[in-house]
Amino acid sequence: MHEVRINNTKLILKIGDITEEEVDAIVNAANPTLLGGGGVDGAIHAKGGPKILEECKKIGGCKPGEAVITTGGNLKAKYVIHTVGPIWHGGSNGEEEILKRAYINSLKIAKHNKVKTISFPSISTGAYGYPVELASKVALSSIIDFIKGDDFFEEVRMVLFKEKDYHVYLRALESLSK
Ligand code: AR6
């Protein structure tokens, strides 16, 4: 685990399974239908139970870069924030801007719901193919910019499923801090 402090917010990088997180909200890397899928999305719905899907169906969908919130169902987290990252098409199709908005809009809806502790997965770097070396810099700079401008959160965690990704995020954080 690695921790840095930005104003009153702890920014944490850790290796783990996001469905086990004991935080106010975990973020899901969903798709625009919000009807579930593989990867972290599949794991969250499998462990969180049917209430999450019920609420997702009522919401009806989510555009790339936007975010919606549901119950955390059977998870330890009270809420799941569902956001949709960009599908990687080479990098000149607005991918970076959409990824940035996915993080920022997740933080905005979290704050709106008084979520003080939040865990993110590495959005778009699985099935959606965004190179993790690039996505890590976008993810961390978006989060850092937000928390520098708004001293609301107690903890923002990046929960990396793979040890390799954890080290990529660690290097990205070091390069951003220089
Ligand atoms: N905890 C934390 N991270 C995880 C977990 C977990 N339990 N499981 C996987 N990851 P992906 P995307 C990591 O594919 O690229 C879905 O089908 C994984 O190692 O879950 O945004 C949706 O329905 C990777 O680093 O999300 C969409 O159709 C990261 O989560 C599509 O995939 C993201 O991988 C979204 O693709």
mmCIF file with all atom_site columns, N, CA and C in Angstrom, residues 122-155:
data_model
loop_
_atom_site.group_PDB
_atom_site.id
_atom_site.type_symbol
_atom_site.label_atom_id
_atom_site.label_alt_id
_atom_site.label_comp_id
_atom_site.label_asym_id
_atom_site.label_entity_id
_atom_site.label_seq_id
_atom_site.pdbx_PDB_ins_code
_atom_site.Cartn_x
_atom_site.Cartn_y
_atom_site.Cartn_z
_atom_site.occupancy
_atom_site.B_iso_or_equiv
_atom_site.pdbx_formal_charge
_atom_site.auth_seq_id
_atom_site.auth_comp_id
_atom_site.auth_asym_id
_atom_site.auth_atom_id
_atom_site.pdbx_PDB_model_num
ATOM 1   N N  . SER A 1 122 ? -9.200  0.505  -11.894 1.00 0.00 ? 122 SER A N  1
ATOM 2   C CA . SER A 1 122 ? -8.507  1.135  -13.023 1.00 0.00 ? 122 SER A CA 1
ATOM 3   C C  . SER A 1 122 ? -9.439  1.108  -14.239 1.00 0.00 ? 122 SER A C  1
ATOM 4   N N  . ILE A 1 123 ? -10.221 2.183  -14.354 1.00 0.00 ? 123 ILE A N  1
ATOM 5   C CA . ILE A 1 123 ? -11.272 2.252  -15.375 1.00 0.00 ? 123 ILE A CA 1
ATOM 6   C C  . ILE A 1 123 ? -10.671 2.156  -16.788 1.00 0.00 ? 123 ILE A C  1
ATOM 7   N N  . SER A 1 124 ? -11.311 1.366  -17.620 1.00 0.00 ? 124 SER A N  1
ATOM 8   C CA . SER A 1 124 ? -10.997 1.222  -19.059 1.00 0.00 ? 124 SER A CA 1
ATOM 9   C C  . SER A 1 124 ? -9.751  0.402  -19.396 1.00 0.00 ? 124 SER A C  1
ATOM 10  N N  . THR A 1 125 ? -8.998  -0.053 -18.381 1.00 0.00 ? 125 THR A N  1
ATOM 11  C CA . THR A 1 125 ? -7.735  -0.721 -18.723 1.00 0.00 ? 125 THR A CA 1
ATOM 12  C C  . THR A 1 125 ? -7.846  -2.249 -18.845 1.00 0.00 ? 125 THR A C  1
ATOM 13  N N  . GLY A 1 126 ? -9.083  -2.757 -18.777 1.00 0.00 ? 126 GLY A N  1
ATOM 14  C CA . GLY A 1 126 ? -9.300  -4.191 -18.984 1.00 0.00 ? 126 GLY A CA 1
ATOM 15  C C  . GLY A 1 126 ? -9.885  -4.411 -20.364 1.00 0.00 ? 126 GLY A C  1
ATOM 16  N N  . ALA A 1 127 ? -11.143 -4.795 -20.396 1.00 0.00 ? 127 ALA A N  1
ATOM 17  C CA . ALA A 1 127 ? -11.835 -5.094 -21.658 1.00 0.00 ? 127 ALA A CA 1
ATOM 18  C C  . ALA A 1 127 ? -11.804 -3.904 -22.623 1.00 0.00 ? 127 ALA A C  1
ATOM 19  N N  . TYR A 1 128 ? -11.776 -2.687 -22.099 1.00 0.00 ? 128 TYR A N  1
ATOM 20  C CA . TYR A 1 128 ? -11.818 -1.493 -22.960 1.00 0.00 ? 128 TYR A CA 1
ATOM 21  C C  . TYR A 1 128 ? -10.452 -1.093 -23.528 1.00 0.00 ? 128 TYR A C  1
ATOM 22  N N  . GLY A 1 129 ? -9.389  -1.790 -23.101 1.00 0.00 ? 129 GLY A N  1
ATOM 23  C CA . GLY A 1 129 ? -8.098  -1.726 -23.795 1.00 0.00 ? 129 GLY A CA 1
ATOM 24  C C  . GLY A 1 129 ? -7.245  -0.472 -23.661 1.00 0.00 ? 129 GLY A C  1
ATOM 25  N N  . TYR A 1 130 ? -7.572  0.409  -22.717 1.00 0.00 ? 130 TYR A N  1
ATOM 26  C CA . TYR A 1 130 ? -6.778  1.636  -22.538 1.00 0.00 ? 130 TYR A CA 1
ATOM 27  C C  . TYR A 1 130 ? -5.434  1.244  -21.918 1.00 0.00 ? 130 TYR A C  1
ATOM 28  N N  . PRO A 1 131 ? -4.309  1.599  -22.542 1.00 0.00 ? 131 PRO A N  1
ATOM 29  C CA . PRO A 1 131 ? -3.013  1.202  -21.959 1.00 0.00 ? 131 PRO A CA 1
ATOM 30  C C  . PRO A 1 131 ? -2.858  1.748  -20.539 1.00 0.00 ? 131 PRO A C  1
ATOM 31  N N  . VAL A 1 132 ? -2.492  0.868  -19.621 1.00 0.00 ? 132 VAL A N  1
ATOM 32  C CA . VAL A 1 132 ? -2.475  1.247  -18.206 1.00 0.00 ? 132 VAL A CA 1
ATOM 33  C C  . VAL A 1 132 ? -1.422  2.319  -17.912 1.00 0.00 ? 132 VAL A C  1
ATOM 34  N N  . GLU A 1 133 ? -0.323  2.335  -18.686 1.00 0.00 ? 133 GLU A N  1
ATOM 35  C CA . GLU A 1 133 ? 0.712   3.369  -18.466 1.00 0.00 ? 133 GLU A CA 1
ATOM 36  C C  . GLU A 1 133 ? 0.130   4.762  -18.712 1.00 0.00 ? 133 GLU A C  1
ATOM 37  N N  . LEU A 1 134 ? -0.761  4.853  -19.694 1.00 0.00 ? 134 LEU A N  1
ATOM 38  C CA . LEU A 1 134 ? -1.390  6.151  -20.002 1.00 0.00 ? 134 LEU A CA 1
ATOM 39  C C  . LEU A 1 134 ? -2.574  6.402  -19.075 1.00 0.00 ? 134 LEU A C  1
ATOM 40  N N  . ALA A 1 135 ? -3.405  5.398  -18.880 1.00 0.00 ? 135 ALA A N  1
ATOM 41  C CA . ALA A 1 135 ? -4.615  5.563  -18.059 1.00 0.00 ? 135 ALA A CA 1
ATOM 42  C C  . ALA A 1 135 ? -4.272  5.932  -16.615 1.00 0.00 ? 135 ALA A C  1
ATOM 43  N N  . SER A 1 136 ? -3.167  5.386  -16.100 1.00 0.00 ? 136 SER A N  1
ATOM 44  C CA . SER A 1 136 ? -2.798  5.657  -14.697 1.00 0.00 ? 136 SER A CA 1
ATOM 45  C C  . SER A 1 136 ? -2.524  7.144  -14.500 1.00 0.00 ? 136 SER A C  1
ATOM 46  N N  . LYS A 1 137 ? -1.881  7.769  -15.474 1.00 0.00 ? 137 LYS A N  1
ATOM 47  C CA . LYS A 1 137 ? -1.567  9.213  -15.352 1.00 0.00 ? 137 LYS A CA 1
ATOM 48  C C  . LYS A 1 137 ? -2.847  10.046 -15.415 1.00 0.00 ? 137 LYS A C  1
ATOM 49  N N  . VAL A 1 138 ? -3.758  9.657  -16.286 1.00 0.00 ? 138 VAL A N  1
ATOM 50  C CA . VAL A 1 138 ? -5.027  10.386 -16.413 1.00 0.00 ? 138 VAL A CA 1
ATOM 51  C C  . VAL A 1 138 ? -5.845  10.214 -15.130 1.00 0.00 ? 138 VAL A C  1
ATOM 52  N N  . ALA A 1 139 ? -5.902  8.971  -14.649 1.00 0.00 ? 139 ALA A N  1
ATOM 53  C CA . ALA A 1 139 ? -6.680  8.681  -13.435 1.00 0.00 ? 139 ALA A CA 1
ATOM 54  C C  . ALA A 1 139 ? -6.153  9.508  -12.267 1.00 0.00 ? 139 ALA A C  1
ATOM 55  N N  . LEU A 1 140 ? -4.858  9.413  -12.020 1.00 0.00 ? 140 LEU A N  1
ATOM 56  C CA . LEU A 1 140 ? -4.289  10.078 -10.835 1.00 0.00 ? 140 LEU A CA 1
ATOM 57  C C  . LEU A 1 140 ? -4.302  11.589 -10.965 1.00 0.00 ? 140 LEU A C  1
ATOM 58  N N  . SER A 1 141 ? -4.018  12.116 -12.163 1.00 0.00 ? 141 SER A N  1
ATOM 59  C CA . SER A 1 141 ? -4.018  13.584 -12.285 1.00 0.00 ? 141 SER A CA 1
ATOM 60  C C  . SER A 1 141 ? -5.438  14.124 -12.145 1.00 0.00 ? 141 SER A C  1
ATOM 61  N N  . SER A 1 142 ? -6.438  13.387 -12.630 1.00 0.00 ? 142 SER A N  1
ATOM 62  C CA . SER A 1 142 ? -7.826  13.836 -12.482 1.00 0.00 ? 142 SER A CA 1
ATOM 63  C C  . SER A 1 142 ? -8.218  13.863 -11.007 1.00 0.00 ? 142 SER A C  1
ATOM 64  N N  . ILE A 1 143 ? -7.895  12.788 -10.303 1.00 0.00 ? 143 ILE A N  1
ATOM 65  C CA . ILE A 1 143 ? -8.241  12.703 -8.878  1.00 0.00 ? 143 ILE A CA 1
ATOM 66  C C  . ILE A 1 143 ? -7.504  13.798 -8.098  1.00 0.00 ? 143 ILE A C  1
ATOM 67  N N  . ILE A 1 144 ? -6.219  13.947 -8.366  1.00 0.00 ? 144 ILE A N  1
ATOM 68  C CA . ILE A 1 144 ? -5.422  14.944 -7.618  1.00 0.00 ? 144 ILE A CA 1
ATOM 69  C C  . ILE A 1 144 ? -5.925  16.360 -7.886  1.00 0.00 ? 144 ILE A C  1
ATOM 70  N N  . ASP A 1 145 ? -6.213  16.668 -9.143  1.00 0.00 ? 145 ASP A N  1
ATOM 71  C CA . ASP A 1 145 ? -6.740  18.012 -9.464  1.00 0.00 ? 145 ASP A CA 1
ATOM 72  C C  . ASP A 1 145 ? -8.026  18.264 -8.693  1.00 0.00 ? 145 ASP A C  1
ATOM 73  N N  . PHE A 1 146 ? -8.891  17.253 -8.673  1.00 0.00 ? 146 PHE A N  1
ATOM 74  C CA . PHE A 1 146 ? -10.180 17.428 -7.988  1.00 0.00 ? 146 PHE A CA 1
ATOM 75  C C  . PHE A 1 146 ? -9.971  17.656 -6.493  1.00 0.00 ? 146 PHE A C  1
ATOM 76  N N  . ILE A 1 147 ? -9.157  16.824 -5.869  1.00 0.00 ? 147 ILE A N  1
ATOM 77  C CA . ILE A 1 147 ? -9.044  16.949 -4.412  1.00 0.00 ? 147 ILE A CA 1
ATOM 78  C C  . ILE A 1 147 ? -8.199  18.162 -4.001  1.00 0.00 ? 147 ILE A C  1
ATOM 79  N N  . LYS A 1 148 ? -7.376  18.643 -4.900  1.00 0.00 ? 148 LYS A N  1
ATOM 80  C CA . LYS A 1 148 ? -6.658  19.898 -4.603  1.00 0.00 ? 148 LYS A CA 1
ATOM 81  C C  . LYS A 1 148 ? -7.632  21.068 -4.565  1.00 0.00 ? 148 LYS A C  1
ATOM 82  N N  . GLY A 1 149 ? -8.660  20.991 -5.402  1.00 0.00 ? 149 GLY A N  1
ATOM 83  C CA . GLY A 1 149 ? -9.617  22.091 -5.498  1.00 0.00 ? 149 GLY A CA 1
ATOM 84  C C  . GLY A 1 149 ? -10.798 21.954 -4.546  1.00 0.00 ? 149 GLY A C  1
ATOM 85  N N  . ASP A 1 150 ? -10.922 20.785 -3.922  1.00 0.00 ? 150 ASP A N  1
ATOM 86  C CA . ASP A 1 150 ? -12.095 20.541 -3.097  1.00 0.00 ? 150 ASP A CA 1
ATOM 87  C C  . ASP A 1 150 ? -11.714 19.601 -1.958  1.00 0.00 ? 150 ASP A C  1
ATOM 88  N N  . ASP A 1 151 ? -11.563 20.185 -0.772  1.00 0.00 ? 151 ASP A N  1
ATOM 89  C CA . ASP A 1 151 ? -11.037 19.437 0.357   1.00 0.00 ? 151 ASP A CA 1
ATOM 90  C C  . ASP A 1 151 ? -12.163 18.701 1.089   1.00 0.00 ? 151 ASP A C  1
ATOM 91  N N  . PHE A 1 152 ? -12.847 17.832 0.402   1.00 0.00 ? 152 PHE A N  1
ATOM 92  C CA . PHE A 1 152 ? -14.032 17.187 0.969   1.00 0.00 ? 152 PHE A CA 1
ATOM 93  C C  . PHE A 1 152 ? -13.776 15.736 1.395   1.00 0.00 ? 152 PHE A C  1
ATOM 94  N N  . PHE A 1 153 ? -13.062 14.986 0.572   1.00 0.00 ? 153 PHE A N  1
ATOM 95  C CA . PHE A 1 153 ? -12.935 13.546 0.817   1.00 0.00 ? 153 PHE A CA 1
ATOM 96  C C  . PHE A 1 153 ? -11.934 13.228 1.931   1.00 0.00 ? 153 PHE A C  1
ATOM 97  N N  . GLU A 1 154 ? -12.244 12.162 2.690   1.00 0.00 ? 154 GLU A N  1
ATOM 98  C CA . GLU A 1 154 ? -11.284 11.660 3.673   1.00 0.00 ? 154 GLU A CA 1
ATOM 99  C C  . GLU A 1 154 ? -10.258 10.762 2.981   1.00 0.00 ? 154 GLU A C  1
ATOM 100 N N  . GLU A 1 155 ? -10.797 9.853  2.154   1.00 0.00 ? 155 GLU A N  1
ATOM 101 C CA . GLU A 1 155 ? -9.910  8.900  1.480   1.00 0.00 ? 155 GLU A CA 1
ATOM 102 C C  . GLU A 1 155 ? -10.375 8.633  0.068   1.00 0.00 ? 155 GLU A C  1
#
